[in-house]
Coordinates of C-alpha atoms in Angstrom, one line a residue:
Chain Q
G1 CA -6.8 -10.1 -19.3
E2 CA -4.1 -7.9 -20.7
D3 CA -2.3 -8.7 -24.0
V4 CA 1.0 -7.6 -22.4
E5 CA 2.0 -9.4 -19.3
Q6 CA 4.6 -8.6 -16.6
S7 CA 5.5 -10.1 -13.3
L8 CA 4.3 -7.9 -10.4
F9 CA 7.3 -7.5 -8.2
L10 CA 11.1 -7.7 -8.2
S11 CA 13.5 -7.0 -5.4
V12 CA 17.3 -6.6 -5.8
R13 CA 20.2 -5.3 -3.8
E14 CA 21.9 -2.1 -4.7
G15 CA 24.7 -2.7 -7.1
D16 CA 23.2 -5.9 -8.5
S17 CA 21.6 -6.2 -12.0
S18 CA 17.9 -6.2 -12.4
V19 CA 16.0 -8.0 -15.1
I20 CA 12.4 -7.2 -15.8
N21 CA 10.5 -9.4 -18.2
C22 CA 7.5 -8.9 -20.4
T23 CA 5.6 -11.0 -22.8
Y24 CA 3.3 -9.8 -25.6
T25 CA 0.9 -11.4 -28.0
D26 CA 0.6 -9.3 -31.1
S27 CA 3.2 -10.2 -33.8
S28 CA 2.4 -7.0 -35.7
S29 CA 4.0 -4.9 -33.0
T30 CA 6.4 -2.4 -34.5
Y31 CA 8.0 -0.8 -31.5
L32 CA 8.3 -2.0 -27.9
Y33 CA 8.9 0.4 -25.1
W34 CA 10.0 0.5 -21.5
Y35 CA 8.6 3.3 -19.2
K36 CA 9.4 4.2 -15.6
Q37 CA 6.8 5.6 -13.2
E38 CA 7.8 6.9 -9.8
P39 CA 5.1 7.4 -7.1
G40 CA 2.6 10.1 -7.9
A41 CA 4.3 10.9 -11.3
G42 CA 3.6 10.4 -15.0
L43 CA 5.4 8.0 -17.3
Q44 CA 9.1 8.5 -18.3
L45 CA 10.3 6.8 -21.5
L46 CA 13.4 4.9 -20.7
T47 CA 14.2 3.2 -24.0
Y48 CA 12.5 1.5 -26.9
I49 CA 13.4 -1.1 -29.5
F50 CA 12.2 -1.5 -33.1
S51 CA 10.8 -5.0 -33.8
N52 CA 13.5 -5.9 -36.3
M53 CA 16.2 -5.6 -33.7
D54 CA 17.3 -8.2 -31.1
M55 CA 19.1 -6.0 -28.7
K56 CA 19.6 -2.3 -27.8
Q57 CA 22.0 -0.9 -25.2
D58 CA 21.8 2.5 -23.7
Q59 CA 24.2 3.2 -20.8
R60 CA 23.0 1.0 -17.9
L61 CA 20.0 -0.3 -19.8
T62 CA 20.0 -3.3 -22.1
V63 CA 16.8 -4.4 -24.0
L64 CA 16.5 -7.9 -25.4
L65 CA 13.8 -8.8 -27.8
N66 CA 12.9 -12.4 -28.8
K67 CA 10.3 -12.1 -31.5
K68 CA 9.8 -15.9 -31.8
D69 CA 8.8 -16.1 -28.2
K70 CA 7.3 -12.6 -28.1
H71 CA 9.5 -11.9 -25.0
L72 CA 11.0 -8.6 -24.1
S73 CA 13.4 -7.9 -21.2
L74 CA 15.0 -4.8 -19.6
R75 CA 18.3 -5.3 -17.8
I76 CA 19.4 -2.5 -15.5
A77 CA 23.1 -2.8 -14.6
D78 CA 24.4 -1.6 -11.2
T79 CA 20.9 -1.0 -9.9
Q80 CA 20.6 2.1 -7.6
T81 CA 18.0 3.0 -5.0
G82 CA 16.9 5.7 -7.3
D83 CA 15.8 3.0 -9.8
S84 CA 13.1 1.9 -7.4
A85 CA 9.8 2.5 -9.3
I86 CA 7.2 0.7 -11.4
Y87 CA 8.4 -0.3 -14.9
F88 CA 5.9 -0.8 -17.7
C89 CA 6.5 -2.4 -21.0
A90 CA 4.3 -1.3 -23.9
E91 CA 3.8 -2.3 -27.5
R92 CA 2.8 -0.2 -30.5
R93 CA 1.0 -2.3 -33.1
N94 CA 1.1 -1.7 -36.8
N95 CA -1.7 0.6 -38.0
A96 CA -2.6 1.6 -34.4
G97 CA -1.3 5.1 -34.5
N98 CA -0.2 6.3 -31.1
M99 CA -2.2 3.7 -29.2
L100 CA 0.2 1.9 -26.9
T101 CA -0.8 -1.3 -25.1
F102 CA 0.7 -1.4 -21.7
G103 CA 1.5 -4.3 -19.3
G104 CA 0.4 -4.1 -15.7
G105 CA 3.8 -3.0 -14.5
T106 CA 6.6 -4.5 -12.4
R107 CA 7.4 -2.8 -9.1
L108 CA 11.2 -2.8 -8.6
M109 CA 12.4 -2.4 -5.1
V110 CA 16.1 -1.8 -4.6
K111 CA 17.5 -2.5 -1.1
P112 CA 20.6 -0.7 0.1
Chain D
E1 CA 10.3 17.7 -17.7
T2 CA 8.4 16.8 -20.8
G3 CA 6.7 20.2 -21.5
V4 CA 3.3 18.6 -21.2
T5 CA 1.2 20.1 -18.4
Q6 CA -2.1 18.8 -17.1
S7 CA -4.7 20.4 -14.9
P8 CA -6.0 20.0 -12.3
T9 CA -3.6 17.7 -10.6
H10 CA -6.2 16.3 -8.2
L11 CA -9.9 16.5 -8.0
I12 CA -12.9 14.9 -6.3
K13 CA -16.3 14.4 -7.8
T14 CA -19.4 12.5 -7.0
R15 CA -21.3 9.9 -9.0
G16 CA -23.3 11.4 -11.9
Q17 CA -21.3 14.6 -12.1
Q18 CA -19.3 15.7 -15.1
V19 CA -15.5 16.5 -15.2
T20 CA -13.2 18.3 -17.7
L21 CA -9.5 17.6 -17.6
R22 CA -7.0 19.8 -19.5
C23 CA -3.7 19.2 -21.3
S24 CA -1.2 21.6 -22.9
S25 CA 1.0 19.9 -25.5
Q26 CA 4.7 20.2 -25.9
S27 CA 5.6 23.0 -28.4
G28 CA 5.5 21.7 -32.0
H29 CA 3.4 18.6 -31.2
N30 CA 0.2 18.1 -33.2
T31 CA -1.2 14.9 -31.6
V32 CA -2.6 14.3 -28.2
S33 CA -3.5 10.9 -26.7
W34 CA -5.3 10.3 -23.4
Y35 CA -4.9 7.3 -21.2
Q36 CA -6.7 6.1 -18.0
Q37 CA -4.6 4.4 -15.3
A38 CA -6.5 2.7 -12.6
L39 CA -4.8 2.1 -9.3
G40 CA -2.3 -0.8 -9.6
Q41 CA -2.8 -1.2 -13.4
G42 CA -1.1 -0.1 -16.6
P43 CA -2.5 2.8 -18.6
Q44 CA -5.3 2.1 -21.0
F45 CA -5.7 4.1 -24.2
I46 CA -8.9 6.2 -24.3
F47 CA -8.5 8.1 -27.6
Q48 CA -6.2 10.3 -29.7
Y49 CA -6.6 13.6 -31.4
Y50 CA -4.7 14.8 -34.5
R51 CA -5.3 18.2 -35.9
E52 CA -8.5 18.7 -33.9
E53 CA -10.1 15.4 -35.0
E54 CA -10.4 12.1 -33.1
N55 CA -8.5 9.5 -35.1
G56 CA -8.3 6.5 -32.8
R57 CA -10.3 5.3 -29.8
G58 CA -9.9 2.5 -27.3
N59 CA -12.6 0.5 -25.5
F60 CA -14.3 3.4 -23.7
P61 CA -18.0 4.4 -23.8
P62 CA -19.2 7.6 -25.5
R63 CA -19.5 9.4 -22.2
F64 CA -15.7 9.8 -22.6
S65 CA -15.3 12.6 -25.1
G66 CA -12.6 15.1 -26.0
L67 CA -11.6 18.2 -27.9
Q68 CA -8.4 19.4 -29.4
F69 CA -7.9 23.2 -30.0
P70 CA -6.1 25.0 -32.8
N71 CA -3.1 25.4 -30.5
Y72 CA -3.1 21.6 -30.1
S73 CA -4.1 21.7 -26.4
S74 CA -6.8 19.3 -25.4
E75 CA -9.6 18.5 -23.1
L76 CA -11.0 15.2 -21.8
N77 CA -14.6 15.3 -20.7
V78 CA -16.3 12.5 -18.8
N79 CA -20.1 12.6 -18.2
A80 CA -22.2 10.7 -15.7
L81 CA -19.2 9.8 -13.6
E82 CA -19.1 6.3 -12.1
L83 CA -17.0 5.0 -9.2
D84 CA -14.9 3.0 -11.6
D85 CA -13.8 6.2 -13.3
S86 CA -11.6 6.9 -10.3
A87 CA -8.1 6.8 -11.8
L88 CA -5.0 8.8 -13.0
Y89 CA -5.7 10.3 -16.4
L90 CA -2.6 10.8 -18.4
C91 CA -2.2 13.0 -21.5
A92 CA 0.6 12.4 -24.0
S93 CA 1.7 14.8 -26.8
S94 CA 3.6 13.8 -29.9
L95 CA 3.9 14.2 -33.6
L96 CA 1.8 11.7 -35.4
L97 CA 3.5 8.3 -35.0
G98 CA 6.2 9.9 -32.9
E99 CA 7.5 9.4 -29.4
L100 CA 4.9 10.1 -26.7
F101 CA 5.7 12.6 -24.0
F102 CA 3.5 12.2 -20.9
G103 CA 2.3 14.7 -18.5
E104 CA 2.2 14.1 -14.7
G105 CA -1.5 13.3 -14.9
S106 CA -4.8 14.3 -13.2
R107 CA -5.9 12.1 -10.4
L108 CA -9.7 11.8 -10.3
T109 CA -11.6 10.4 -7.3
V110 CA -15.3 9.7 -7.7
L111 CA -17.2 9.3 -4.5

């Protein structure tokens, strides 16, 4: 099994908020990332959070980190149809260089 | 646009063949990482090259090998292809310990 886990699917209505959750297991993680992948495309970095932070906000995106529970979430405010994609969380562990450990991805479907 | 280009975008091979995938790094980046993304899964780290040397490897067999050139571009070679090697292969360039910029990937199908 993967060390980083995500739910498979999330469906929301346009204009609602979306919350995508992720759990990880390695307490030595230094940075945690959220990537977006559209069909047939590579990975686009959305945002990241350093492990000594609890929250980071960037326009419509809010990242929450609970280190005690090893839980990471991404909230997308005012979700649009263009936000439909697969979202991956990933962790970078201490002394792992550029090796990121990815979750399996959450497919977000936004209905008009 | 990340400035990272990969080629070819799609290719089909048969079991036992060999394949070479190519990646051009973003200008100024000295580190290249390769990831394998099987259908419906998250990317898995294959290895990383820094200044032409491999300096990190994931859980992949030796038939997965790579090169990094003086201009920091890179190749991924896979020998003795197996059906399970069918995947999207993603290249990411960065500075060492910096933000990763991913290319669009090379989709390999092994028949």
